[in-house]
CSV table of C-alpha atoms in Angstrom, one decimal:
chain,number,residue,atom,x,y,z
A,11,UNK,CA,-116.7,187.9,-120.9
A,12,UNK,CA,-113.3,188.9,-122.2
A,13,UNK,CA,-113.8,186.7,-125.3
A,14,UNK,CA,-117.2,188.3,-126.0
A,15,UNK,CA,-115.7,191.7,-125.6
A,16,UNK,CA,-112.8,190.9,-128.0
A,17,UNK,CA,-115.2,189.4,-130.6
A,18,UNK,CA,-117.3,192.6,-130.6
A,19,UNK,CA,-114.9,195.4,-130.0
A,20,UNK,CA,-111.4,194.2,-130.9
A,21,UNK,CA,-112.1,193.3,-134.5
A,22,UNK,CA,-109.7,195.3,-136.6
A,23,UNK,CA,-112.4,196.2,-139.0
A,24,UNK,CA,-114.6,197.6,-136.2
A,25,UNK,CA,-111.7,199.5,-134.7
A,26,UNK,CA,-110.7,201.1,-138.0
A,27,UNK,CA,-114.3,202.0,-138.7
A,28,UNK,CA,-114.6,203.6,-135.2
A,29,UNK,CA,-111.3,205.4,-135.7
A,30,UNK,CA,-109.8,203.7,-132.6
A,31,UNK,CA,-106.3,202.4,-132.1
A,32,UNK,CA,-105.6,200.0,-129.2
A,33,UNK,CA,-103.1,201.2,-126.6
A,34,UNK,CA,-101.7,197.7,-126.5
A,35,UNK,CA,-100.4,198.3,-130.0
A,36,UNK,CA,-98.3,201.3,-129.3
A,37,UNK,CA,-95.1,199.4,-128.8
A,38,UNK,CA,-95.4,198.0,-132.3
A,39,UNK,CA,-97.4,200.9,-133.8
A,40,UNK,CA,-96.4,200.4,-137.5
A,41,UNK,CA,-97.0,196.7,-137.6
A,42,UNK,CA,-100.3,196.9,-135.8
A,43,UNK,CA,-101.5,199.7,-138.0
A,44,UNK,CA,-100.7,197.8,-141.2
A,45,UNK,CA,-102.4,194.7,-139.8
A,46,UNK,CA,-105.5,196.7,-139.0
A,47,UNK,CA,-105.6,198.4,-142.4
A,48,UNK,CA,-105.2,195.1,-144.3
A,49,UNK,CA,-108.0,193.4,-142.3
A,50,UNK,CA,-110.3,196.4,-142.9
A,51,UNK,CA,-109.6,196.4,-146.6
A,52,UNK,CA,-110.0,192.7,-147.1
A,53,UNK,CA,-113.4,191.2,-147.6
A,54,UNK,CA,-113.7,187.7,-146.2
A,55,UNK,CA,-116.9,185.7,-147.0
A,56,UNK,CA,-119.9,188.0,-146.4
A,57,UNK,CA,-117.7,190.6,-144.6
A,58,UNK,CA,-117.8,193.7,-146.8
A,59,UNK,CA,-114.5,195.7,-146.9
A,60,UNK,CA,-114.4,199.2,-145.6
A,61,UNK,CA,-114.4,202.1,-148.0
A,62,UNK,CA,-111.0,203.4,-149.0
A,63,UNK,CA,-112.0,206.8,-147.7
A,64,UNK,CA,-112.6,205.4,-144.2
A,65,UNK,CA,-109.3,203.6,-144.1
A,66,UNK,CA,-107.6,206.8,-145.3
A,67,UNK,CA,-109.3,208.8,-142.5
A,68,UNK,CA,-108.1,206.2,-140.0
A,69,UNK,CA,-104.5,206.5,-141.3
A,70,UNK,CA,-104.7,210.3,-140.9
A,71,UNK,CA,-105.9,210.0,-137.3
A,72,UNK,CA,-103.2,207.4,-136.6
A,73,UNK,CA,-100.5,209.7,-137.8
A,74,UNK,CA,-101.6,212.4,-135.4
A,75,UNK,CA,-101.7,209.9,-132.5
A,76,UNK,CA,-98.3,208.5,-133.4
A,77,UNK,CA,-96.7,211.9,-133.8
A,78,UNK,CA,-97.9,212.9,-130.3
A,79,UNK,CA,-96.6,209.7,-128.8
A,80,UNK,CA,-93.2,209.8,-130.5
A,81,UNK,CA,-92.7,213.4,-129.5
A,82,UNK,CA,-93.9,213.2,-125.9
A,83,UNK,CA,-93.2,209.6,-124.9
A,84,UNK,CA,-90.5,208.1,-127.1
A,85,UNK,CA,-88.3,211.1,-126.8
A,86,UNK,CA,-88.9,211.8,-123.1
A,87,UNK,CA,-85.6,211.7,-121.2
A,88,UNK,CA,-85.7,210.0,-117.8
A,89,UNK,CA,-82.9,211.1,-115.4
A,90,UNK,CA,-81.0,208.4,-113.5
A,91,UNK,CA,-78.3,208.2,-110.9
A,92,UNK,CA,-75.9,205.4,-111.4
A,93,UNK,CA,-74.0,204.2,-108.3
A,94,UNK,CA,-71.1,201.7,-108.3
A,95,UNK,CA,-70.8,198.9,-105.8
A,96,UNK,CA,-68.5,200.9,-103.6
A,97,UNK,CA,-71.0,203.6,-102.7
A,98,UNK,CA,-71.7,203.8,-99.0
A,99,UNK,CA,-75.1,203.1,-97.6
A,100,UNK,CA,-75.2,206.5,-96.0
A,101,UNK,CA,-74.5,208.2,-99.4
A,102,UNK,CA,-77.3,206.1,-101.0
A,103,UNK,CA,-79.7,207.1,-98.4
A,104,UNK,CA,-78.9,210.8,-98.8
A,105,UNK,CA,-79.4,210.5,-102.6
A,106,UNK,CA,-82.7,208.7,-102.1
A,107,UNK,CA,-83.9,211.3,-99.6
A,108,UNK,CA,-82.8,214.2,-101.8
A,109,UNK,CA,-84.4,212.9,-105.0
A,110,UNK,CA,-87.7,212.0,-103.2
A,111,UNK,CA,-88.1,215.5,-101.8
A,112,UNK,CA,-90.3,216.4,-104.8
A,113,UNK,CA,-92.4,213.3,-104.6
A,114,UNK,CA,-94.6,211.7,-102.0
A,115,UNK,CA,-93.5,212.9,-98.6
A,116,UNK,CA,-91.9,210.2,-96.6
A,117,UNK,CA,-92.1,209.7,-92.9
A,118,UNK,CA,-89.1,209.3,-90.7
A,119,UNK,CA,-89.8,205.6,-90.6
A,120,UNK,CA,-89.8,205.4,-94.4
A,121,UNK,CA,-86.4,207.1,-94.5
A,122,UNK,CA,-85.1,204.8,-91.8
A,123,UNK,CA,-86.2,201.7,-93.8
A,124,UNK,CA,-84.4,203.1,-96.9
A,125,UNK,CA,-81.3,204.1,-95.0
A,126,UNK,CA,-80.7,200.8,-93.3
A,127,UNK,CA,-82.3,198.4,-95.9
A,128,UNK,CA,-80.2,195.3,-96.5
A,129,UNK,CA,-79.6,191.7,-95.5
A,130,UNK,CA,-81.0,191.1,-92.1
A,131,UNK,CA,-82.5,194.5,-91.8
A,132,UNK,CA,-85.9,195.0,-93.4
A,133,UNK,CA,-87.7,197.1,-90.9
A,134,UNK,CA,-90.8,197.4,-93.0
A,135,UNK,CA,-91.1,193.7,-93.3
A,136,UNK,CA,-90.5,193.3,-89.5
A,137,UNK,CA,-93.2,195.9,-88.8
A,138,UNK,CA,-95.8,194.3,-91.2
A,139,UNK,CA,-95.2,190.8,-89.7
A,140,UNK,CA,-95.4,192.0,-86.1
A,141,UNK,CA,-98.6,193.9,-86.6
A,142,UNK,CA,-100.2,191.1,-88.6
A,143,UNK,CA,-99.5,188.8,-85.7
A,144,UNK,CA,-100.7,191.3,-83.1
A,145,UNK,CA,-103.6,193.6,-84.2
A,146,UNK,CA,-103.4,195.4,-80.9
A,147,UNK,CA,-100.9,197.8,-82.4
A,148,UNK,CA,-103.5,199.1,-84.8
A,149,UNK,CA,-106.3,198.9,-82.2
A,150,UNK,CA,-104.4,201.1,-79.7
A,151,UNK,CA,-103.1,203.5,-82.4
A,152,UNK,CA,-99.4,202.6,-82.4
A,153,UNK,CA,-97.8,203.3,-85.7
A,154,UNK,CA,-94.4,202.3,-87.0
A,155,UNK,CA,-92.8,205.7,-86.3
A,156,UNK,CA,-93.9,205.6,-82.7
A,157,UNK,CA,-92.5,202.1,-82.3
A,158,UNK,CA,-88.9,203.0,-83.5
A,159,UNK,CA,-89.0,206.2,-81.4
A,160,UNK,CA,-89.8,204.0,-78.4
A,161,UNK,CA,-86.8,201.8,-79.3
A,162,UNK,CA,-84.6,204.9,-79.5
A,163,UNK,CA,-86.0,206.1,-76.1
A,164,UNK,CA,-84.7,202.9,-74.6
A,165,UNK,CA,-81.1,203.7,-75.5
A,166,UNK,CA,-81.2,207.3,-74.2
A,167,UNK,CA,-79.6,208.3,-70.9
A,168,UNK,CA,-81.2,210.7,-68.4
A,169,UNK,CA,-78.6,213.4,-68.8
A,170,UNK,CA,-80.8,216.4,-69.0
A,171,UNK,CA,-81.9,215.6,-72.5
A,172,UNK,CA,-85.6,216.3,-73.0
A,173,UNK,CA,-86.4,214.8,-76.4
A,174,UNK,CA,-84.9,213.6,-79.6
A,175,UNK,CA,-85.0,214.6,-83.3
A,176,UNK,CA,-85.7,212.7,-86.5
A,177,UNK,CA,-82.0,213.1,-87.4
A,178,UNK,CA,-81.0,211.3,-84.2
A,179,UNK,CA,-83.3,208.4,-85.0
A,180,UNK,CA,-82.0,208.2,-88.6
A,181,UNK,CA,-78.4,208.3,-87.5
A,182,UNK,CA,-78.7,205.4,-85.0
A,183,UNK,CA,-77.2,202.2,-86.3
A,184,UNK,CA,-79.7,199.7,-87.7
A,185,UNK,CA,-78.4,197.0,-85.5
A,186,UNK,CA,-79.8,198.8,-82.5
A,187,UNK,CA,-83.4,198.7,-83.8
A,188,UNK,CA,-83.1,195.0,-84.8
A,189,UNK,CA,-81.6,194.0,-81.5
A,190,UNK,CA,-84.2,195.8,-79.4
A,191,UNK,CA,-87.2,195.0,-81.7
A,192,UNK,CA,-88.5,192.0,-79.7
A,193,UNK,CA,-87.9,193.7,-76.4
A,194,UNK,CA,-90.0,196.7,-77.4
A,195,UNK,CA,-92.7,194.5,-78.9
A,196,UNK,CA,-93.0,192.7,-75.5
A,197,UNK,CA,-93.1,196.1,-73.8
A,198,UNK,CA,-96.1,197.2,-75.9
A,199,UNK,CA,-97.9,193.9,-75.4
A,200,UNK,CA,-97.6,194.3,-71.6
A,201,UNK,CA,-98.7,198.0,-72.0
A,202,UNK,CA,-101.8,196.9,-73.9
A,203,UNK,CA,-102.6,194.4,-71.2
A,204,UNK,CA,-102.2,197.1,-68.5
A,205,UNK,CA,-104.6,199.4,-70.5
A,206,UNK,CA,-107.2,196.7,-70.6
A,207,UNK,CA,-106.8,196.1,-66.9
A,208,UNK,CA,-107.8,199.7,-66.2
A,209,UNK,CA,-110.8,199.8,-68.5
A,210,UNK,CA,-109.3,201.1,-71.8
A,211,UNK,CA,-109.8,198.9,-74.8
A,212,UNK,CA,-108.8,200.9,-77.9
A,213,UNK,CA,-107.1,204.1,-79.0
A,214,UNK,CA,-110.2,206.2,-78.4
A,215,UNK,CA,-110.3,205.2,-74.7
A,216,UNK,CA,-106.8,206.4,-73.9
A,217,UNK,CA,-106.9,209.9,-72.4
A,218,UNK,CA,-103.4,210.9,-73.8
A,219,UNK,CA,-101.9,208.8,-76.6
A,220,UNK,CA,-98.3,209.9,-75.8
A,221,UNK,CA,-98.5,208.2,-72.4
A,222,UNK,CA,-98.4,204.8,-74.1
A,223,UNK,CA,-94.7,205.1,-75.1
A,224,UNK,CA,-93.2,205.6,-71.6
A,225,UNK,CA,-95.6,202.9,-70.3
A,226,UNK,CA,-94.4,200.5,-73.0
A,227,UNK,CA,-90.7,201.4,-72.5
A,228,UNK,CA,-90.9,200.9,-68.8
A,229,UNK,CA,-92.5,197.4,-69.3
A,230,UNK,CA,-89.8,196.6,-71.8
A,231,UNK,CA,-87.0,197.1,-69.3
A,232,UNK,CA,-88.9,196.0,-66.2
A,233,UNK,CA,-87.1,192.6,-66.2
A,234,UNK,CA,-83.8,194.3,-65.8
A,235,UNK,CA,-84.8,196.1,-62.6
A,236,UNK,CA,-83.5,193.4,-60.4
A,237,UNK,CA,-84.4,195.0,-57.1
A,238,UNK,CA,-87.9,195.7,-58.1
A,239,UNK,CA,-90.8,193.8,-56.6
A,240,UNK,CA,-93.8,193.2,-58.9
A,241,UNK,CA,-96.2,195.0,-56.5
A,242,UNK,CA,-93.9,198.0,-56.3
A,243,UNK,CA,-93.6,198.1,-60.0
A,244,UNK,CA,-97.4,198.0,-60.6
A,245,UNK,CA,-98.1,200.5,-57.8
A,246,UNK,CA,-95.6,202.9,-59.4
A,247,UNK,CA,-97.1,202.6,-62.8
A,248,UNK,CA,-100.7,203.1,-61.5
A,249,UNK,CA,-99.6,206.0,-59.4
A,250,UNK,CA,-98.1,207.8,-62.4
A,251,UNK,CA,-100.8,206.8,-64.8
A,252,UNK,CA,-103.8,208.1,-62.9
A,253,UNK,CA,-102.1,211.2,-61.6
A,254,UNK,CA,-100.9,212.2,-65.1
A,255,UNK,CA,-104.5,211.8,-66.4
A,256,UNK,CA,-106.4,213.7,-63.7
A,257,UNK,CA,-103.8,216.4,-63.3
A,258,UNK,CA,-103.8,216.7,-67.2
A,259,UNK,CA,-100.0,216.6,-67.3
A,260,UNK,CA,-99.9,215.6,-70.9
A,261,UNK,CA,-102.1,218.4,-72.1
A,262,UNK,CA,-99.1,220.4,-73.0
A,263,UNK,CA,-95.6,219.4,-73.9
A,264,UNK,CA,-96.4,215.7,-74.4
A,265,UNK,CA,-93.3,214.9,-76.5
A,266,UNK,CA,-91.0,216.2,-73.8
A,267,UNK,CA,-92.9,214.5,-71.0
A,268,UNK,CA,-92.9,211.1,-72.5
A,269,UNK,CA,-89.1,211.3,-72.6
A,270,UNK,CA,-88.6,212.7,-69.1
A,271,UNK,CA,-91.3,210.5,-67.5
A,272,UNK,CA,-89.8,207.3,-68.7
A,273,UNK,CA,-86.5,208.0,-66.9
A,274,UNK,CA,-88.3,209.3,-63.9
A,275,UNK,CA,-90.5,206.2,-63.8
A,276,UNK,CA,-87.5,204.0,-63.7
A,277,UNK,CA,-86.3,205.8,-60.6
A,278,UNK,CA,-89.7,205.6,-59.0
A,279,UNK,CA,-90.1,201.9,-59.6
A,280,UNK,CA,-86.6,201.0,-58.6
A,281,UNK,CA,-87.4,202.1,-55.1
A,282,UNK,CA,-87.8,205.8,-54.8
A,283,UNK,CA,-91.5,205.5,-54.0
A,284,UNK,CA,-91.7,209.1,-52.7
A,285,UNK,CA,-92.4,211.1,-55.9
A,286,UNK,CA,-91.3,214.3,-54.1
A,287,UNK,CA,-87.7,213.1,-54.5
A,288,UNK,CA,-87.9,213.0,-58.3
A,289,UNK,CA,-87.6,216.5,-59.8
A,290,UNK,CA,-89.7,215.8,-62.9
A,291,UNK,CA,-92.6,214.5,-60.9
A,292,UNK,CA,-92.3,217.2,-58.3
A,293,UNK,CA,-92.9,219.8,-61.0
A,294,UNK,CA,-95.4,217.9,-63.1
A,295,UNK,CA,-97.5,216.3,-60.3
A,296,UNK,CA,-97.3,218.8,-57.4
A,297,UNK,CA,-100.7,218.6,-55.7
A,298,UNK,CA,-100.2,222.1,-54.2
A,299,UNK,CA,-100.1,223.5,-57.7
A,300,UNK,CA,-102.7,221.3,-59.4
A,301,UNK,CA,-105.7,220.1,-57.5
A,302,UNK,CA,-107.2,216.9,-58.5
A,303,UNK,CA,-110.8,217.2,-59.8
A,304,UNK,CA,-113.5,216.6,-57.3
A,305,UNK,CA,-116.7,214.6,-58.1
A,306,UNK,CA,-118.6,217.7,-59.1
A,307,UNK,CA,-115.9,218.7,-61.6
A,308,UNK,CA,-115.9,215.2,-63.0
A,309,UNK,CA,-119.6,215.5,-63.7
A,310,UNK,CA,-119.0,218.6,-65.7
A,311,UNK,CA,-116.2,217.1,-67.7
A,312,UNK,CA,-116.5,217.6,-71.4
A,313,UNK,CA,-117.2,214.2,-73.1
A,314,UNK,CA,-114.1,213.1,-75.0
A,315,UNK,CA,-111.7,215.1,-72.8
A,316,UNK,CA,-108.8,213.3,-71.0
A,317,UNK,CA,-110.4,213.7,-67.6
A,318,UNK,CA,-113.8,212.3,-68.9
A,319,UNK,CA,-112.1,209.3,-70.5
A,320,UNK,CA,-110.2,208.6,-67.3
A,321,UNK,CA,-113.4,208.8,-65.2
A,322,UNK,CA,-115.2,206.5,-67.7
A,323,UNK,CA,-112.4,204.0,-67.5
A,324,UNK,CA,-112.6,204.0,-63.7
């Protein structure tokens, strides 16, 4: 097909007669122009040469084209920032982030990749390989930013902090993300398995998406809770999971709750089975302040709402 196209439309004589100049000839504009003119003016065999007036018209149009190109392309100045080998990675990241402010908006994960990119730390490649091996991450709506936020959540201490910022995620050493990557992956895999066990099979089935992060983080560290029996662990998770759904705890302030609930769940599952002893759960899941929906209320639940999804899963 390409050969037929070239025989028909890329003949120099046909191009000159049609007043066309191939874009592929722009880098050597003068040479290609002269070659086209010579071909159009030469009569080979039964091929009749083009009239001089037509060739002159082609040359006039070519001059206009070349003038526009030489003015707007050849003379265009492209800014550049030159860095020597001694430039710190932090400075490089800051320059990259500053220059890119006027371009395509980058997510925190994109900036994290750029800030820490180097030998042994290609977070984008790690994410692509992991999600290619396990499509459940896409199926349950876990993106790359949520994943690194979950890793950051693992390192936080329960000292009254109720969240974290993008700056905190970006300032964390790359080694922490690399070292905890497989641990967090396994935590999410276990969380996906838990969701399936309770009748939730994709992102659209989950009543509150932010609940997945503390669930995955708790599963990631569960092997370190030495005093914890498997039954106690599962009972604690299920107690928190269904109470949070039917009391609609994650309806407001989901970002803060996924942080505080992770630390409270660790306390609950270690052995404090009485939720009333944990301040976070006492305020969030107090039955005196928030009555669980009765059967009649469940029947009136709006399709697609968190309570409706919870009832359908059950």
